[in-house]
């Protein structure tokens, strides 16, 4: 396949002249223009997008950085982002950091060198200070926020923590535990739910244990081991609050142990990914609006890339409690199953 | 940020001369070389990878085309591919086709224009004929196969279908149904399991119903509706064979209806994604070696990209049956739960 160099050689002009002719920018003599056009025809040269992007300093590529795309929340988020970006004419590059912050740095470098036009990030390995070095459009989901530079799309996690706590109180739980993010580097919005949850419980006089979960660890094996250890330490717990995957593993473990859900132990799952729709007993969850989050993130990023005015602020979307069997009273459960 | 044009302008030479100096390829006079080097220093010009890639005709990007990345099988496959590619110095671009074959065509075009160095595909919208037009390295997971051009990495689906059938026969199922892919365009390896499953059942004198599933449809809502309709049509079925997500939805539905698993109805799930590890009762599955599939696909693609000799053949990896509660006899179930 002929390249721009071949065209330049055949036309007897410089690469710069070829690019000026092909991009209709800058001066080229009428004679040079004709020679280039003839060479293009003879060589059946196809305008190369890499070359064109180089001149325009844009790649039409957006990178999405996630901790682990095989985790349901991130898989769903990326799926929607990819569709939205594609419809706007952008390709999607993905990067699993698996907790490795050098990955994030590398992508910020790529942004600085115009290899990607923008970055959507939902990781939390590199600190905000690192992100400040970004020399291009970055939008964060729920993590870094640099007013005037990096907008953040988040949800109302405080409300989420409160809704979960009230649901356990409504059905009379007396000893609950919550799985909690370790604040290894900075405080991020999604951690807000933990504080509100604990406070609400304490105000109602209900004991709340905090179980700290490792950063950037989404392996099922880790969840299984954690659940086994925690349950042997707190066998009398009657309410558990955590992310979808953790709660699902916990439910599975106690069912194996012969416990009844919701009679013996109740659960509220945080996130409301598609995992929630696969489980029986059906699961009460605090649902994050994943699709709306993704759409808003892409919208703000594209506005930044395309040079529209963007207020680099925090955008907060609502959460909702979806009722399932896992927090029903015995009567509610009976009615629910009768209705099916 | 200074570009190659700025360097050329400051040095008073052509862009071609700058690129020859920077890439140490082709002729440039000693005088020009010095001028370029001085301009690079003064402008603090950073070699632009887009420009370098353009000259080398490589992008260091590999595209992965999947039907739907939010589906667990593809999320896990892409996750492993991304890690393997990253370790080899490649970035990963993803594309959800959602059944839209124009997406696949677009990526094949990108390959032809050196915008991506290679393609891993596991979609089945575009026919094999379309893939034959690819002018660069393509490796397929379980779909297209063009001997001498596009190698295919697959698993022994025939064995998978046989193992599933024998498991239902072992526990005495009398009326089973399997969810089956529609052969809309071509026959692909993963469909082999359906034929072997049905044949094995028929030989043993057990009735096997075939339920045809829509192409490229992975939405939970579709699965839920399908399961409801199928179960109302076959309320006396005692064994169900299908992909992980379909089986998990089916199990959830019959549990809501008050059926006991495995006493009243038994299940074998095909794929063995991480969903399998979240479900109770634990699930018998035919596990595809997703990690090994991904690694082998990336290995073969990189060999092709890097010009090593690759025999463009079909590589078949083994499957295995993982026993869960969903096909246990009553005695096996009792022993299993005692052991927990």
PDB file of N, CA and C in Angstrom, chain B residues 249-280:
ATOM      1  N   UNK B 249     -31.020 -17.224  34.910  1.00  0.00           N
ATOM      2  CA  UNK B 249     -32.365 -16.636  34.891  1.00  0.00           C
ATOM      3  C   UNK B 249     -33.448 -17.714  35.036  1.00  0.00           C
ATOM      4  N   UNK B 250     -33.216 -18.860  34.415  1.00  0.00           N
ATOM      5  CA  UNK B 250     -34.200 -19.948  34.488  1.00  0.00           C
ATOM      6  C   UNK B 250     -34.295 -20.463  35.930  1.00  0.00           C
ATOM      7  N   UNK B 251     -33.142 -20.641  36.571  1.00  0.00           N
ATOM      8  CA  UNK B 251     -33.123 -21.124  37.961  1.00  0.00           C
ATOM      9  C   UNK B 251     -33.868 -20.152  38.869  1.00  0.00           C
ATOM     10  N   UNK B 252     -33.629 -18.878  38.645  1.00  0.00           N
ATOM     11  CA  UNK B 252     -34.288 -17.860  39.463  1.00  0.00           C
ATOM     12  C   UNK B 252     -35.804 -17.927  39.278  1.00  0.00           C
ATOM     13  N   UNK B 253     -36.211 -18.110  38.040  1.00  0.00           N
ATOM     14  CA  UNK B 253     -37.642 -18.124  37.756  1.00  0.00           C
ATOM     15  C   UNK B 253     -38.343 -19.318  38.402  1.00  0.00           C
ATOM     16  N   UNK B 254     -37.754 -20.509  38.271  1.00  0.00           N
ATOM     17  CA  UNK B 254     -38.429 -21.686  38.845  1.00  0.00           C
ATOM     18  C   UNK B 254     -38.392 -21.669  40.368  1.00  0.00           C
ATOM     19  N   UNK B 255     -37.346 -21.067  40.955  1.00  0.00           N
ATOM     20  CA  UNK B 255     -37.313 -20.953  42.423  1.00  0.00           C
ATOM     21  C   UNK B 255     -38.443 -20.049  42.913  1.00  0.00           C
ATOM     22  N   UNK B 256     -38.678 -18.979  42.183  1.00  0.00           N
ATOM     23  CA  UNK B 256     -39.804 -18.103  42.524  1.00  0.00           C
ATOM     24  C   UNK B 256     -41.118 -18.855  42.464  1.00  0.00           C
ATOM     25  N   UNK B 257     -41.189 -19.817  41.539  1.00  0.00           N
ATOM     26  CA  UNK B 257     -42.411 -20.612  41.372  1.00  0.00           C
ATOM     27  C   UNK B 257     -42.486 -21.734  42.404  1.00  0.00           C
ATOM     28  N   UNK B 258     -41.487 -21.785  43.293  1.00  0.00           N
ATOM     29  CA  UNK B 258     -41.539 -22.782  44.361  1.00  0.00           C
ATOM     30  C   UNK B 258     -40.938 -24.124  44.013  1.00  0.00           C
ATOM     31  N   UNK B 259     -40.263 -24.224  42.870  1.00  0.00           N
ATOM     32  CA  UNK B 259     -39.625 -25.498  42.500  1.00  0.00           C
ATOM     33  C   UNK B 259     -38.303 -25.656  43.251  1.00  0.00           C
ATOM     34  N   UNK B 260     -37.941 -26.913  43.499  1.00  0.00           N
ATOM     35  CA  UNK B 260     -36.676 -27.178  44.188  1.00  0.00           C
ATOM     36  C   UNK B 260     -35.608 -27.610  43.175  1.00  0.00           C
ATOM     37  N   UNK B 261     -34.407 -27.056  43.360  1.00  0.00           N
ATOM     38  CA  UNK B 261     -33.252 -27.444  42.540  1.00  0.00           C
ATOM     39  C   UNK B 261     -32.285 -28.183  43.456  1.00  0.00           C
ATOM     40  N   UNK B 262     -31.887 -29.402  43.174  1.00  0.00           N
ATOM     41  CA  UNK B 262     -32.096 -30.171  41.947  1.00  0.00           C
ATOM     42  C   UNK B 262     -33.271 -31.155  41.990  1.00  0.00           C
ATOM     43  N   UNK B 263     -34.024 -31.224  43.098  1.00  0.00           N
ATOM     44  CA  UNK B 263     -35.035 -32.284  43.239  1.00  0.00           C
ATOM     45  C   UNK B 263     -36.060 -32.277  42.096  1.00  0.00           C
ATOM     46  N   UNK B 264     -36.580 -31.076  41.749  1.00  0.00           N
ATOM     47  CA  UNK B 264     -37.643 -31.000  40.741  1.00  0.00           C
ATOM     48  C   UNK B 264     -37.110 -30.758  39.335  1.00  0.00           C
ATOM     49  N   UNK B 265     -36.019 -30.030  39.232  1.00  0.00           N
ATOM     50  CA  UNK B 265     -35.508 -29.657  37.916  1.00  0.00           C
ATOM     51  C   UNK B 265     -33.996 -29.442  38.023  1.00  0.00           C
ATOM     52  N   UNK B 266     -33.301 -29.889  36.982  1.00  0.00           N
ATOM     53  CA  UNK B 266     -31.825 -29.856  37.012  1.00  0.00           C
ATOM     54  C   UNK B 266     -31.284 -28.981  35.883  1.00  0.00           C
ATOM     55  N   UNK B 267     -30.090 -28.457  36.121  1.00  0.00           N
ATOM     56  CA  UNK B 267     -29.517 -27.490  35.177  1.00  0.00           C
ATOM     57  C   UNK B 267     -28.036 -27.744  34.907  1.00  0.00           C
ATOM     58  N   UNK B 268     -27.654 -27.578  33.633  1.00  0.00           N
ATOM     59  CA  UNK B 268     -26.228 -27.507  33.281  1.00  0.00           C
ATOM     60  C   UNK B 268     -26.022 -26.217  32.486  1.00  0.00           C
ATOM     61  N   UNK B 269     -25.040 -25.415  32.915  1.00  0.00           N
ATOM     62  CA  UNK B 269     -24.773 -24.130  32.262  1.00  0.00           C
ATOM     63  C   UNK B 269     -23.538 -24.240  31.382  1.00  0.00           C
ATOM     64  N   UNK B 270     -23.607 -23.630  30.215  1.00  0.00           N
ATOM     65  CA  UNK B 270     -22.489 -23.676  29.286  1.00  0.00           C
ATOM     66  C   UNK B 270     -21.719 -22.370  29.329  1.00  0.00           C
ATOM     67  N   UNK B 271     -20.434 -22.456  29.565  1.00  0.00           N
ATOM     68  CA  UNK B 271     -19.438 -21.381  29.545  1.00  0.00           C
ATOM     69  C   UNK B 271     -18.596 -21.387  30.818  1.00  0.00           C
ATOM     70  N   UNK B 272     -19.290 -21.385  31.998  1.00  0.00           N
ATOM     71  CA  UNK B 272     -18.512 -21.359  33.232  1.00  0.00           C
ATOM     72  C   UNK B 272     -17.810 -20.040  33.458  1.00  0.00           C
ATOM     73  N   UNK B 273     -18.543 -18.944  33.255  1.00  0.00           N
ATOM     74  CA  UNK B 273     -17.990 -17.617  33.567  1.00  0.00           C
ATOM     75  C   UNK B 273     -18.000 -17.429  35.075  1.00  0.00           C
ATOM     76  N   UNK B 274     -17.570 -16.256  35.525  1.00  0.00           N
ATOM     77  CA  UNK B 274     -17.561 -15.994  36.967  1.00  0.00           C
ATOM     78  C   UNK B 274     -18.973 -15.916  37.548  1.00  0.00           C
ATOM     79  N   UNK B 275     -20.001 -15.796  36.701  1.00  0.00           N
ATOM     80  CA  UNK B 275     -21.380 -15.814  37.222  1.00  0.00           C
ATOM     81  C   UNK B 275     -21.632 -17.130  37.957  1.00  0.00           C
ATOM     82  N   UNK B 276     -21.040 -18.178  37.420  1.00  0.00           N
ATOM     83  CA  UNK B 276     -21.244 -19.518  37.977  1.00  0.00           C
ATOM     84  C   UNK B 276     -20.879 -19.568  39.451  1.00  0.00           C
ATOM     85  N   UNK B 277     -19.872 -18.807  39.832  1.00  0.00           N
ATOM     86  CA  UNK B 277     -19.384 -18.868  41.213  1.00  0.00           C
ATOM     87  C   UNK B 277     -20.214 -18.035  42.184  1.00  0.00           C
ATOM     88  N   UNK B 278     -21.252 -17.383  41.678  1.00  0.00           N
ATOM     89  CA  UNK B 278     -22.033 -16.503  42.544  1.00  0.00           C
ATOM     90  C   UNK B 278     -23.386 -17.088  42.913  1.00  0.00           C
ATOM     91  N   UNK B 279     -23.730 -18.196  42.294  1.00  0.00           N
ATOM     92  CA  UNK B 279     -25.100 -18.695  42.350  1.00  0.00           C
ATOM     93  C   UNK B 279     -25.266 -19.775  43.410  1.00  0.00           C
ATOM     94  N   UNK B 280     -26.437 -19.782  44.046  1.00  0.00           N
ATOM     95  CA  UNK B 280     -26.833 -20.874  44.924  1.00  0.00           C
ATOM     96  C   UNK B 280     -28.248 -21.268  44.551  1.00  0.00           C
TER      97      UNK B 280
END
